[in-house]
Short mmCIF file of C-alpha atoms and ligand atoms in Angstrom, two decimals:
data_model
loop_
_atom_site.label_atom_id
_atom_site.label_comp_id
_atom_site.label_asym_id
_atom_site.label_seq_id
_atom_site.Cartn_x
_atom_site.Cartn_y
_atom_site.Cartn_z
CA UNK A 235 -29.34 -3.77 6.51
CA UNK A 236 -27.28 -4.57 3.51
CA UNK A 237 -26.68 -3.62 -0.09
CA UNK A 238 -26.95 -6.13 -2.91
CA UNK A 239 -26.08 -6.10 -6.59
CA UNK A 240 -26.06 -8.53 -9.52
CA UNK A 241 -25.26 -8.29 -13.24
CA UNK A 242 -25.38 -10.71 -16.18
CA UNK A 243 -24.16 -11.03 -18.89
CA UNK A 244 -21.56 -8.28 -18.98
CA UNK A 245 -17.94 -8.51 -20.11
CA UNK A 246 -16.85 -6.30 -17.24
CA UNK A 247 -19.18 -7.80 -14.62
CA UNK A 248 -16.87 -7.57 -11.60
CA UNK A 249 -16.00 -3.94 -12.25
CA UNK A 250 -19.68 -3.06 -12.65
CA UNK A 251 -20.42 -4.83 -9.37
CA UNK A 252 -17.61 -2.93 -7.66
CA UNK A 253 -19.04 0.38 -8.90
CA UNK A 254 -22.56 -0.66 -7.95
CA UNK A 255 -21.41 -1.50 -4.44
CA UNK A 256 -19.53 1.76 -4.28
CA UNK A 257 -22.82 3.61 -4.88
CA UNK A 258 -24.56 1.47 -2.27
CA UNK A 259 -21.86 1.84 0.39
CA UNK A 260 -24.24 3.58 2.82
CA UNK A 261 -26.18 0.30 3.14
CA UNK A 262 -23.31 -1.46 4.87
CA UNK A 263 -19.82 -0.50 5.87
CA UNK A 264 -18.79 -3.62 7.69
CA UNK A 265 -17.74 -5.89 4.84
CA UNK A 266 -17.91 -6.17 1.06
CA UNK A 267 -17.74 -9.06 -1.37
CA UNK A 268 -18.08 -9.96 -5.04
CA UNK A 269 -18.40 -13.38 -6.64
CA UNK A 270 -18.17 -14.01 -10.37
CA UNK A 271 -18.59 -17.02 -12.60
CA UNK A 272 -16.79 -17.97 -15.76
CA UNK A 273 -16.82 -21.30 -17.67
CA UNK A 274 -18.19 -23.20 -14.66
CA UNK A 275 -15.61 -21.74 -12.31
CA UNK A 276 -16.36 -19.23 -9.61
CA UNK A 277 -14.13 -16.45 -8.33
CA UNK A 278 -14.77 -14.87 -4.95
CA UNK A 279 -13.20 -11.97 -3.14
CA UNK A 280 -14.51 -10.55 0.11
CA UNK A 281 -13.19 -8.82 3.17
CA UNK A 282 -13.90 -6.59 6.13
CA UNK A 283 -14.25 -2.85 5.59
CA UNK A 284 -15.39 -0.45 2.90
CA UNK A 285 -15.63 -1.33 -0.79
CA UNK A 286 -12.44 0.59 -1.43
CA UNK A 287 -10.57 -1.15 1.37
CA UNK A 288 -11.55 -4.56 0.07
CA UNK A 289 -11.11 -4.14 -3.69
CA UNK A 290 -8.26 -2.96 -5.88
CA UNK A 291 -7.47 -3.14 -9.57
CA UNK A 292 -5.70 -6.45 -9.16
CA UNK A 293 -8.41 -8.36 -7.33
CA UNK A 294 -11.13 -6.93 -9.58
CA UNK A 295 -9.24 -8.18 -12.63
CA UNK A 296 -8.97 -11.60 -11.06
CA UNK A 297 -12.76 -11.84 -10.80
CA UNK A 298 -13.39 -13.29 -14.24
CA UNK A 299 -16.68 -13.85 -15.97
CA UNK A 300 -19.83 -12.24 -17.23
CA UNK A 301 -21.89 -12.81 -14.10
CA UNK A 302 -21.28 -11.05 -10.80
CA UNK A 303 -23.05 -10.89 -7.45
CA UNK A 304 -22.01 -8.30 -4.87
CA UNK A 305 -22.86 -7.68 -1.25
CA UNK A 306 -22.28 -5.08 1.44
CA UNK A 307 -22.84 -6.12 4.98
CA UNK A 308 -24.23 -4.27 7.93
CA UNK A 309 -24.61 -6.93 10.54
CA UNK A 310 -28.08 -7.47 11.98
CA UNK A 311 -27.86 -11.18 12.70
CA UNK A 312 -24.72 -13.24 12.99
CA UNK A 313 -21.61 -11.79 14.50
CA UNK A 314 -19.34 -9.39 12.74
CA UNK A 315 -16.50 -11.45 11.35
CA UNK A 316 -14.89 -12.45 8.08
CA UNK A 317 -16.64 -15.82 8.18
CA UNK A 318 -20.00 -14.05 8.08
CA UNK A 319 -19.26 -11.88 5.05
CA UNK A 320 -21.28 -12.35 1.87
CA UNK A 321 -21.88 -13.41 -0.87
CA UNK A 322 -22.19 -16.78 0.81
CA UNK A 323 -20.89 -19.45 -1.55
CA UNK A 324 -21.27 -23.25 -1.58
CA UNK A 325 -20.91 -26.09 -4.02
CA UNK A 326 -23.84 -28.42 -3.46
CA UNK A 327 -25.93 -31.15 -5.03
CA UNK A 328 -27.80 -28.55 -7.03
CA UNK A 329 -24.51 -27.00 -8.17
CA UNK A 330 -22.85 -23.70 -7.38
CA UNK A 331 -24.86 -21.37 -5.19
CA UNK A 332 -23.91 -17.84 -4.19
CA UNK A 333 -26.25 -15.67 -2.16
CA UNK A 334 -26.42 -11.99 -1.33
CA UNK A 335 -29.22 -11.20 1.11
CA UNK A 336 -30.71 -7.97 2.43
CA UNK A 337 -33.27 -8.26 5.20
CA UNK A 338 -33.83 -10.45 8.17
CA UNK A 339 -35.53 -13.82 8.36
CA UNK A 340 -37.77 -14.40 11.37
CA UNK A 341 -37.77 -18.20 11.49
CA UNK A 342 -34.03 -18.77 11.18
CA UNK A 343 -33.50 -20.76 14.32
CA UNK A 344 -36.32 -23.18 13.58
CA UNK A 345 -35.08 -23.67 10.02
CA UNK A 346 -31.54 -24.10 11.26
CA UNK A 347 -32.63 -26.85 13.64
CA UNK A 348 -34.75 -28.61 11.02
CA UNK A 349 -31.94 -28.54 8.50
CA UNK A 350 -29.39 -29.79 11.03
CA UNK A 351 -31.70 -32.65 11.94
CA UNK A 352 -31.68 -33.50 8.24
CA UNK A 353 -27.91 -33.60 8.16
CA UNK A 354 -26.95 -30.07 7.12
CA UNK A 355 -23.63 -28.81 8.50
CA UNK A 356 -23.52 -25.07 8.99
CA UNK A 357 -20.41 -22.93 8.47
CA UNK A 358 -21.87 -19.62 9.59
CA UNK A 359 -24.73 -18.09 11.52
CA UNK A 360 -26.12 -16.16 8.56
CA UNK A 361 -29.61 -16.22 7.10
CA UNK A 362 -28.12 -16.59 3.63
CA UNK A 363 -26.56 -19.92 4.49
CA UNK A 364 -29.98 -21.25 5.40
CA UNK A 365 -31.28 -20.30 1.98
CA UNK A 366 -28.36 -22.14 0.38
CA UNK A 367 -29.08 -25.26 2.44
CA UNK A 368 -32.74 -25.15 1.48
CA UNK A 369 -31.80 -25.02 -2.20
CA UNK A 370 -29.40 -27.90 -1.73
CA UNK A 371 -32.16 -29.91 -0.01
CA UNK A 372 -34.93 -29.09 -2.48
CA UNK A 373 -36.68 -32.23 -3.80
CA UNK A 374 -36.55 -31.22 -7.45
CA UNK A 375 -33.02 -30.07 -8.25
CA UNK A 376 -33.45 -30.25 -12.03
CA UNK A 377 -36.12 -27.59 -12.20
CA UNK A 378 -34.67 -24.38 -10.74
CA UNK A 379 -38.04 -22.71 -10.68
CA UNK A 380 -39.42 -25.46 -8.48
CA UNK A 381 -36.31 -25.52 -6.32
CA UNK A 382 -36.51 -21.77 -5.71
CA UNK A 383 -40.25 -21.78 -5.07
CA UNK A 384 -39.87 -24.71 -2.65
CA UNK A 385 -36.97 -23.02 -0.82
CA UNK A 386 -38.49 -19.57 -0.54
CA UNK A 387 -41.76 -21.04 0.73
CA UNK A 388 -39.88 -22.01 3.92
CA UNK A 389 -38.74 -18.48 4.65
CA UNK A 390 -40.49 -16.02 6.92
CA UNK A 391 -39.50 -12.41 7.30
CA UNK A 392 -37.71 -9.97 5.05
CA UNK A 393 -35.51 -10.82 2.13
CA UNK A 394 -34.39 -9.18 -1.05
CA UNK A 395 -32.03 -11.62 -2.69
CA UNK A 396 -29.52 -11.74 -5.49
CA UNK A 397 -28.50 -15.29 -6.17
CA UNK A 398 -26.20 -17.12 -8.51
CA UNK A 399 -27.45 -20.62 -9.25
CA UNK A 400 -24.99 -22.15 -11.71
CA UNK A 401 -25.46 -20.15 -14.91
CA UNK A 402 -28.58 -18.26 -13.85
CA UNK A 403 -28.65 -14.94 -12.03
CA UNK A 404 -31.72 -14.76 -9.83
CA UNK A 405 -33.42 -11.88 -8.06
CA UNK A 406 -36.25 -12.32 -5.54
CA UNK A 407 -38.18 -10.23 -3.07
CA UNK A 408 -40.23 -11.52 -0.16
CA UNK A 409 -44.02 -11.36 -0.61
CA UNK A 410 -44.36 -8.36 1.76
CA UNK A 411 -41.59 -6.45 -0.01
CA UNK A 412 -39.89 -5.01 3.07
CA UNK A 413 -36.60 -4.27 1.35
CA UNK A 414 -36.17 -2.63 -2.04
CA UNK A 415 -34.78 -4.33 -5.16
CA UNK A 416 -34.77 -2.93 -8.66
CA UNK A 417 -34.06 -4.16 -12.15
CA UNK A 418 -31.96 -2.27 -14.68
CA UNK A 419 -30.27 -2.78 -18.03
CA UNK A 420 -26.90 -1.86 -19.49
CA UNK A 421 -25.37 -2.92 -22.82
CA UNK A 422 -27.74 -5.90 -23.05
CA UNK A 423 -26.97 -7.01 -19.48
CA UNK A 424 -29.56 -7.08 -16.73
CA UNK A 425 -28.80 -5.63 -13.32
CA UNK A 426 -30.32 -6.18 -9.90
CA UNK A 427 -29.62 -3.58 -7.23
CA UNK A 428 -30.92 -2.46 -3.85
CA UNK A 429 -31.30 1.12 -5.01
CA UNK A 430 -31.37 3.02 -8.29
CA UNK A 431 -28.30 5.10 -7.34
CA UNK A 432 -26.25 2.00 -8.28
CA UNK A 433 -27.78 2.03 -11.76
CA UNK A 434 -27.12 5.74 -12.18
CA UNK A 435 -23.41 5.40 -11.44
CA UNK A 436 -22.80 2.80 -14.14
CA UNK A 437 -25.08 4.51 -16.66
CA UNK A 438 -27.68 1.73 -16.59
CA UNK A 439 -31.32 2.27 -17.36
CA UNK A 440 -33.91 1.64 -14.64
CA UNK A 441 -36.56 -0.76 -15.84
CA UNK A 442 -38.74 -1.39 -12.80
CA UNK A 443 -38.78 -2.71 -9.25
CA UNK A 444 -38.88 -6.44 -8.63
CA UNK A 445 -42.36 -6.98 -7.23
CA UNK A 446 -42.98 -8.42 -3.77
CA UNK A 447 -43.28 -12.20 -4.18
CA UNK A 448 -41.63 -12.03 -7.62
CA UNK A 449 -38.60 -13.91 -8.82
CA UNK A 450 -36.64 -13.12 -11.98
CA UNK A 451 -34.30 -15.55 -13.73
CA UNK A 452 -31.69 -13.85 -15.86
CA UNK A 453 -30.11 -16.15 -18.46
CA UNK A 454 -27.43 -15.30 -20.95
CA UNK A 455 -29.98 -14.69 -23.68
CA UNK A 456 -33.27 -13.93 -21.92
CA UNK A 457 -35.10 -13.04 -18.76
CA UNK A 458 -38.02 -14.89 -17.17
CA UNK A 459 -40.17 -13.84 -14.31
CA UNK A 460 -42.78 -15.49 -12.10
CA UNK A 461 -44.65 -14.97 -8.86
CA UNK A 462 -43.56 -17.51 -6.26
CA UNK A 463 -45.99 -16.31 -3.59
CA UNK A 464 -48.95 -14.01 -3.23
CA UNK A 465 -49.53 -11.81 -0.26
CA UNK A 466 -52.53 -9.50 0.05
CA UNK A 467 -50.63 -6.74 1.80
CA UNK A 468 -47.40 -4.84 1.23
CA UNK A 469 -45.00 -3.93 4.01
CA UNK A 470 -42.45 -1.57 2.48
CA UNK A 471 -40.03 -0.36 5.13
CA UNK A 472 -40.93 3.27 5.76
CA UNK A 473 -37.56 3.79 7.43
CA UNK A 474 -35.91 3.39 4.03
CA UNK A 475 -37.54 6.70 3.07
CA UNK A 476 -36.86 8.35 6.42
CA UNK A 477 -33.25 7.45 6.88
CA UNK A 478 -31.72 4.50 5.17
CA UNK A 479 -31.80 4.85 1.39
CA UNK A 480 -29.72 7.40 -0.49
CA UNK A 481 -31.69 10.56 -1.28
CA UNK A 482 -30.81 10.34 -4.98
CA UNK A 483 -32.35 6.87 -5.21
CA UNK A 484 -35.84 5.94 -6.21
CA UNK A 485 -37.09 3.09 -4.06
CA UNK A 486 -40.48 1.40 -4.15
CA UNK A 487 -40.89 3.39 -7.36
CA UNK A 488 -40.44 6.87 -5.84
CA UNK A 489 -37.72 9.37 -5.08
CA UNK A 490 -36.28 9.50 -1.58
CA UNK A 491 -35.12 13.14 -1.57
CA UNK A 492 -38.61 14.42 -2.36
CA UNK A 493 -40.16 12.19 0.29
CA UNK A 494 -37.74 13.52 2.92
CA UNK A 495 -38.46 17.12 1.99
CA UNK A 496 -42.17 16.46 2.38
CA UNK A 497 -41.60 15.01 5.83
CA UNK A 498 -39.80 18.23 6.76
CA UNK A 499 -42.54 20.45 5.34
CA UNK A 500 -45.17 18.54 7.25
CA UNK A 501 -43.09 18.79 10.42
CA UNK A 502 -42.99 22.59 10.02
CA UNK A 503 -46.78 22.63 9.69
CA UNK A 504 -47.31 20.43 12.74
CA UNK A 505 -44.76 21.97 15.06
CA UNK A 506 -43.73 25.50 14.04
CA UNK A 507 -41.05 27.39 15.99
CA UNK A 508 -40.30 31.11 15.83
CA UNK A 509 -36.57 30.66 15.18
CA UNK A 510 -33.77 32.54 13.40
CA UNK A 511 -32.39 29.61 11.46
CA UNK A 512 -33.23 26.04 10.50
CA UNK A 513 -30.32 23.63 10.39
CA UNK A 514 -29.95 19.92 9.80
CA UNK A 515 -27.92 17.38 11.64
CA UNK A 516 -25.99 16.49 8.48
CA UNK A 517 -26.23 14.48 6.37
CA UNK A 518 -29.27 12.43 7.22
CA UNK A 519 -31.35 15.36 8.49
CA UNK A 520 -30.48 17.66 5.58
CA UNK A 521 -33.42 16.97 3.27
CA UNK A 522 -36.13 17.19 5.93
CA UNK A 523 -34.47 20.42 7.12
CA UNK A 524 -34.71 21.85 3.61
CA UNK A 525 -38.40 20.99 3.51
CA UNK A 526 -38.87 22.53 6.96
CA UNK A 527 -37.06 25.74 5.98
CA UNK A 528 -38.96 26.15 2.70
CA UNK A 529 -42.33 25.56 4.35
CA UNK A 530 -41.65 27.78 7.38
CA UNK A 531 -39.75 30.48 5.44
CA UNK A 532 -37.03 30.46 8.09
CA UNK A 533 -33.53 30.68 6.56
CA UNK A 534 -31.68 27.39 6.12
CA UNK A 535 -28.11 27.35 7.43
CA UNK A 536 -25.45 24.82 8.12
CA UNK A 537 -24.64 25.21 11.81
CA UNK A 538 -22.33 22.21 11.83
CA UNK A 539 -19.92 21.05 9.19
CA UNK A 540 -19.36 17.43 8.54
CA UNK A 541 -16.04 15.76 8.06
CA UNK A 542 -16.76 13.68 4.98
CA UNK A 543 -14.06 11.16 5.63
CA UNK A 544 -15.81 9.71 8.65
CA UNK A 545 -18.33 6.93 8.06
CA UNK A 546 -21.78 6.62 9.53
CA UNK A 547 -21.74 6.58 13.29
CA UNK A 548 -23.95 3.57 13.80
CA UNK A 549 -22.10 1.08 11.69
CA UNK A 550 -19.52 0.18 14.28
CA UNK A 551 -20.91 -2.59 16.44
CA UNK A 552 -19.06 -1.62 19.60
CA UNK A 553 -20.26 1.26 21.73
CA UNK A 554 -16.82 2.76 22.31
CA UNK A 555 -15.97 3.11 18.68
CA UNK A 556 -19.32 4.66 17.88
CA UNK A 557 -18.88 7.39 20.44
CA UNK A 558 -15.48 8.16 19.06
CA UNK A 559 -16.76 8.56 15.55
CA UNK A 560 -19.61 10.82 16.66
CA UNK A 561 -17.14 13.22 18.18
CA UNK A 562 -15.00 13.54 15.13
CA UNK A 563 -17.85 13.79 12.64
CA UNK A 564 -19.46 17.21 13.07
CA UNK A 565 -17.99 20.59 13.98
CA UNK A 566 -20.30 23.48 15.06
CA UNK A 567 -19.88 26.87 13.36
CA UNK A 568 -19.76 29.57 16.03
CA UNK A 569 -20.09 32.37 13.47
CA UNK A 570 -23.47 31.05 12.37
CA UNK A 571 -24.81 30.00 15.76
CA UNK A 572 -23.86 32.76 18.20
CA UNK A 573 -26.93 34.35 19.78
CA UNK A 574 -29.35 32.52 17.48
CA UNK A 575 -32.59 30.67 18.14
CA UNK A 576 -31.98 27.48 16.22
CA UNK A 577 -34.28 24.69 15.01
CA UNK A 578 -32.35 21.52 14.36
CA UNK A 579 -33.87 18.83 12.22
CA UNK A 580 -33.02 15.22 12.86
CA UNK A 581 -34.35 12.36 10.75
CA UNK A 582 -34.77 10.07 13.75
CA UNK A 583 -33.77 9.54 17.38
CA UNK A 584 -32.75 6.03 18.29
CA UNK A 585 -30.84 6.00 21.57
CA UNK A 586 -30.73 9.76 21.98
CA UNK A 587 -27.04 9.74 22.82
CA UNK A 588 -25.81 11.49 19.68
CA UNK A 589 -28.68 14.00 19.83
CA UNK A 590 -27.66 14.88 23.36
CA UNK A 591 -24.10 15.58 22.27
CA UNK A 592 -25.20 17.63 19.27
CA UNK A 593 -27.44 19.87 21.34
CA UNK A 594 -24.72 20.42 23.90
CA UNK A 595 -22.21 21.25 21.18
CA UNK A 596 -24.58 23.83 19.63
CA UNK A 597 -25.20 25.50 22.98
CA UNK A 598 -21.48 25.57 23.71
CA UNK A 599 -20.94 27.22 20.33
CA UNK A 600 -23.23 30.07 21.42
CA UNK A 601 -26.74 29.16 20.22
CA UNK A 602 -29.33 30.89 22.41
CA UNK A 603 -32.06 28.25 22.09
CA UNK A 604 -31.96 24.85 20.44
CA UNK A 605 -35.31 23.43 19.34
CA UNK A 606 -35.30 19.94 17.97
CA UNK A 607 -37.74 18.55 15.42
CA UNK A 608 -37.65 14.94 14.30
CA UNK A 609 -38.99 13.86 10.91
CA UNK A 610 -40.59 10.63 12.14
CA UNK A 611 -42.57 9.56 15.22
CA UNK A 612 -40.83 8.10 18.30
CA UNK A 613 -39.11 4.77 17.60
CA UNK A 614 -40.54 2.44 20.22
CA UNK A 615 -40.30 -1.11 18.93
CA UNK A 616 -37.54 -3.35 17.62
CA UNK A 617 -37.33 -4.12 13.92
CA UNK A 618 -37.36 -7.82 13.01
CA UNK A 619 -36.97 -7.14 9.31
CA UNK A 620 -33.46 -5.85 8.88
CA UNK A 621 -33.03 -2.39 10.39
CA UNK A 622 -30.50 -2.52 13.17
CA UNK A 623 -32.66 -1.09 15.91
CA UNK A 624 -31.44 -2.07 19.30
CA UNK A 625 -33.29 -3.79 22.06
CA UNK A 626 -36.37 -2.10 23.49
CA UNK A 627 -34.27 -1.15 26.51
CA UNK A 628 -31.93 0.91 24.38
CA UNK A 629 -34.65 2.65 22.33
CA UNK A 630 -35.04 5.86 24.29
CA UNK A 631 -38.70 6.33 23.28
CA UNK A 632 -39.65 2.85 24.48
CA UNK A 633 -38.91 3.82 28.05
CA UNK A 634 -39.59 7.56 28.11
CA UNK A 635 -42.05 10.18 27.00
CA UNK A 636 -41.18 13.17 24.86
CA UNK A 637 -40.79 15.60 27.77
CA UNK A 638 -38.29 13.27 29.42
CA UNK A 639 -36.33 12.87 26.19
CA UNK A 640 -36.32 16.65 25.67
CA UNK A 641 -34.75 17.12 29.10
CA UNK A 642 -32.31 14.28 28.54
CA UNK A 643 -30.98 15.75 25.30
CA UNK A 644 -31.09 19.26 26.75
CA UNK A 645 -33.21 20.87 23.99
CA UNK A 646 -35.38 23.96 24.54
CA UNK A 647 -38.21 22.04 22.88
CA UNK A 648 -38.58 18.69 21.15
CA UNK A 649 -41.32 17.49 18.83
CA UNK A 650 -41.71 14.42 16.63
CA UNK A 651 -43.71 14.21 13.41
CA UNK A 652 -47.05 12.47 13.94
CA UNK A 653 -47.70 8.99 12.53
CA UNK A 654 -50.45 10.43 10.35
CA UNK A 655 -48.15 13.23 9.21
CA UNK A 656 -45.42 10.78 8.29
CA UNK A 657 -47.76 8.50 6.36
CA UNK A 658 -49.43 11.32 4.48
CA UNK A 659 -46.00 12.61 3.36
CA UNK A 660 -45.18 9.34 1.66
CA UNK A 661 -45.41 8.94 -2.11
CA UNK A 662 -47.52 5.77 -1.72
CA UNK A 663 -50.78 5.12 0.16
CA UNK A 664 -50.26 4.23 3.79
CA UNK A 665 -51.45 0.60 3.50
CA UNK A 666 -48.22 -0.14 1.64
CA UNK A 667 -45.91 0.43 4.59
CA UNK A 668 -44.54 -1.43 7.56
CA UNK A 669 -44.56 0.98 10.50
CA UNK A 670 -43.90 -1.62 13.21
CA UNK A 671 -40.96 0.29 14.70
CA UNK A 672 -43.35 3.15 15.54
CA UNK A 673 -46.57 1.29 16.30
CA UNK A 674 -45.58 -2.23 17.36
CA UNK A 675 -48.02 -3.40 14.73
CA UNK A 676 -46.02 -6.14 13.00
CA UNK A 677 -47.40 -6.99 9.56
CA UNK A 678 -46.51 -10.68 9.71
CA UNK A 679 -46.69 -13.33 12.38
CA UNK A 680 -44.21 -12.78 15.19
CA UNK A 681 -40.73 -14.25 14.85
CA UNK A 682 -40.25 -17.68 16.38
CA UNK A 683 -39.50 -17.36 20.09
CA UNK A 684 -35.77 -18.00 19.87
CA UNK A 685 -35.38 -15.70 16.86
CA UNK A 686 -37.25 -13.00 18.74
CA UNK A 687 -34.93 -13.37 21.68
CA UNK A 688 -31.87 -13.25 19.51
CA UNK A 689 -33.20 -10.25 17.55
CA UNK A 690 -34.21 -8.33 20.67
CA UNK A 691 -31.04 -9.41 22.45
P1 5GP B 157 -29.31 9.07 18.53
O1 5GP B 157 -29.70 10.48 18.75
O2 5GP B 157 -30.43 8.16 18.69
O3 5GP B 157 -28.13 8.67 19.34
O4 5GP B 157 -28.84 8.94 17.03
C1 5GP B 157 -29.70 9.30 16.03
C2 5GP B 157 -28.95 9.35 14.74
O5 5GP B 157 -28.72 8.03 14.27
C3 5GP B 157 -29.73 10.08 13.68
O6 5GP B 157 -28.89 11.09 13.17
C4 5GP B 157 -30.00 9.06 12.60
O7 5GP B 157 -29.74 9.62 11.33
C5 5GP B 157 -29.06 7.96 12.89
N1 5GP B 157 -29.66 6.64 12.66
C6 5GP B 157 -30.92 6.25 12.79
N2 5GP B 157 -31.07 4.95 12.48
C7 5GP B 157 -29.90 4.51 12.11
C8 5GP B 157 -29.41 3.26 11.63
O8 5GP B 157 -30.12 2.28 11.50
N3 5GP B 157 -28.09 3.24 11.31
C9 5GP B 157 -27.29 4.32 11.44
N4 5GP B 157 -26.01 4.25 11.08
N5 5GP B 157 -27.70 5.50 11.92
C10 5GP B 157 -28.98 5.59 12.24
MG1 MG B 158 -28.22 11.21 11.31
#
């Protein structure tokens, strides 16, 4: 997962990119970077940590120019280090290339080997560097449209891209459309962003989504668009609606908050509980819990209060740090919980380890019964397209049935929304979605063997 942003031409491009990334921070907390271009020179600043750790007034001012590309990283492939931060920048035969990528390619290792055989020297292990090498190797370097079409035709898997190619800002989305990417406008400048919440913050107007298989070229004085590939089916990531995107964003053309509330309402219809209160595991479970409470007419309460200065628990790659952050994130409210039958709503269960701790904490705070309802079906299969789901071994629902998981987390009852229920709560017809993490039904050909091994670890 990652967040991407681009703007051109805007006199305050770097500052707009900084603000855009600030709004998209939930899409990646590991590193942040912005590259700008001015009079054929590029300016790059990137570093490990949150947007606010990486940028300050001084380094934003130093990023000169009317074009900016920004990136937030949440490592899925490539190790977590400064070398692997984005935007990835190279000077090459085609000129200056900077790439911000969200998604996961599924033929990386094969492409890597082919390119190395042809003399490419790699600096990193990132997908985005492969795209840069392809552009640099494209047979027709004069015609950018041909160079892009030729390069993207080599890629398999998920990619939403924001690219700087000399004086053109480019946006592209893979033909299946796994990851979101939208187009906006502000003061005559065009903007590309992962989610509309980035447009809202800078007061930009949403124009439309970039279509799957579409590429837009943004020049100083105009915008051009073309289809570089056709694909009969869509594969929008349903997990963006369930968990990943910000609730105030519209992605794939529809609002996330409303979709989450519908999931909760449907969950209440499928698996009712006679309880005293409905509470979320904040923040990700909040919107489904609201939907559940409104549909079931059980009062909504906050039974745990979140410390807002702690980041998302999953972002830290190492197990030890994640556990630490889980403990400091949520504090149960004894006054609300004591003696109560509680339904807790969780957006998803991945490993089950945080759920186990939450249930225990609620019981220790005096809850009489803790019933858990999850606003998506059991996650059973790894994601090859950019969500950081662990190996099958670590996905609790790959190895165990619901009764086992219920006992493991210590809940009085546990139910997951049905696949049908999830799909019918979505704002788009079900054929549009990738549900591989629930069904194992991968929309595209399997990743190459080595990529699969590296993705499944
Ligand atoms: P578990 O109970 O599996 O240990 O943790 C589930 C929690 O992880 C849920 O609250 C859910 O919101 C969150 N979660 C699910 N998928 C992801 C992800 O890809 N990244 C992060 N940071 N959290 C996730
Ligand atoms: Mg959560």
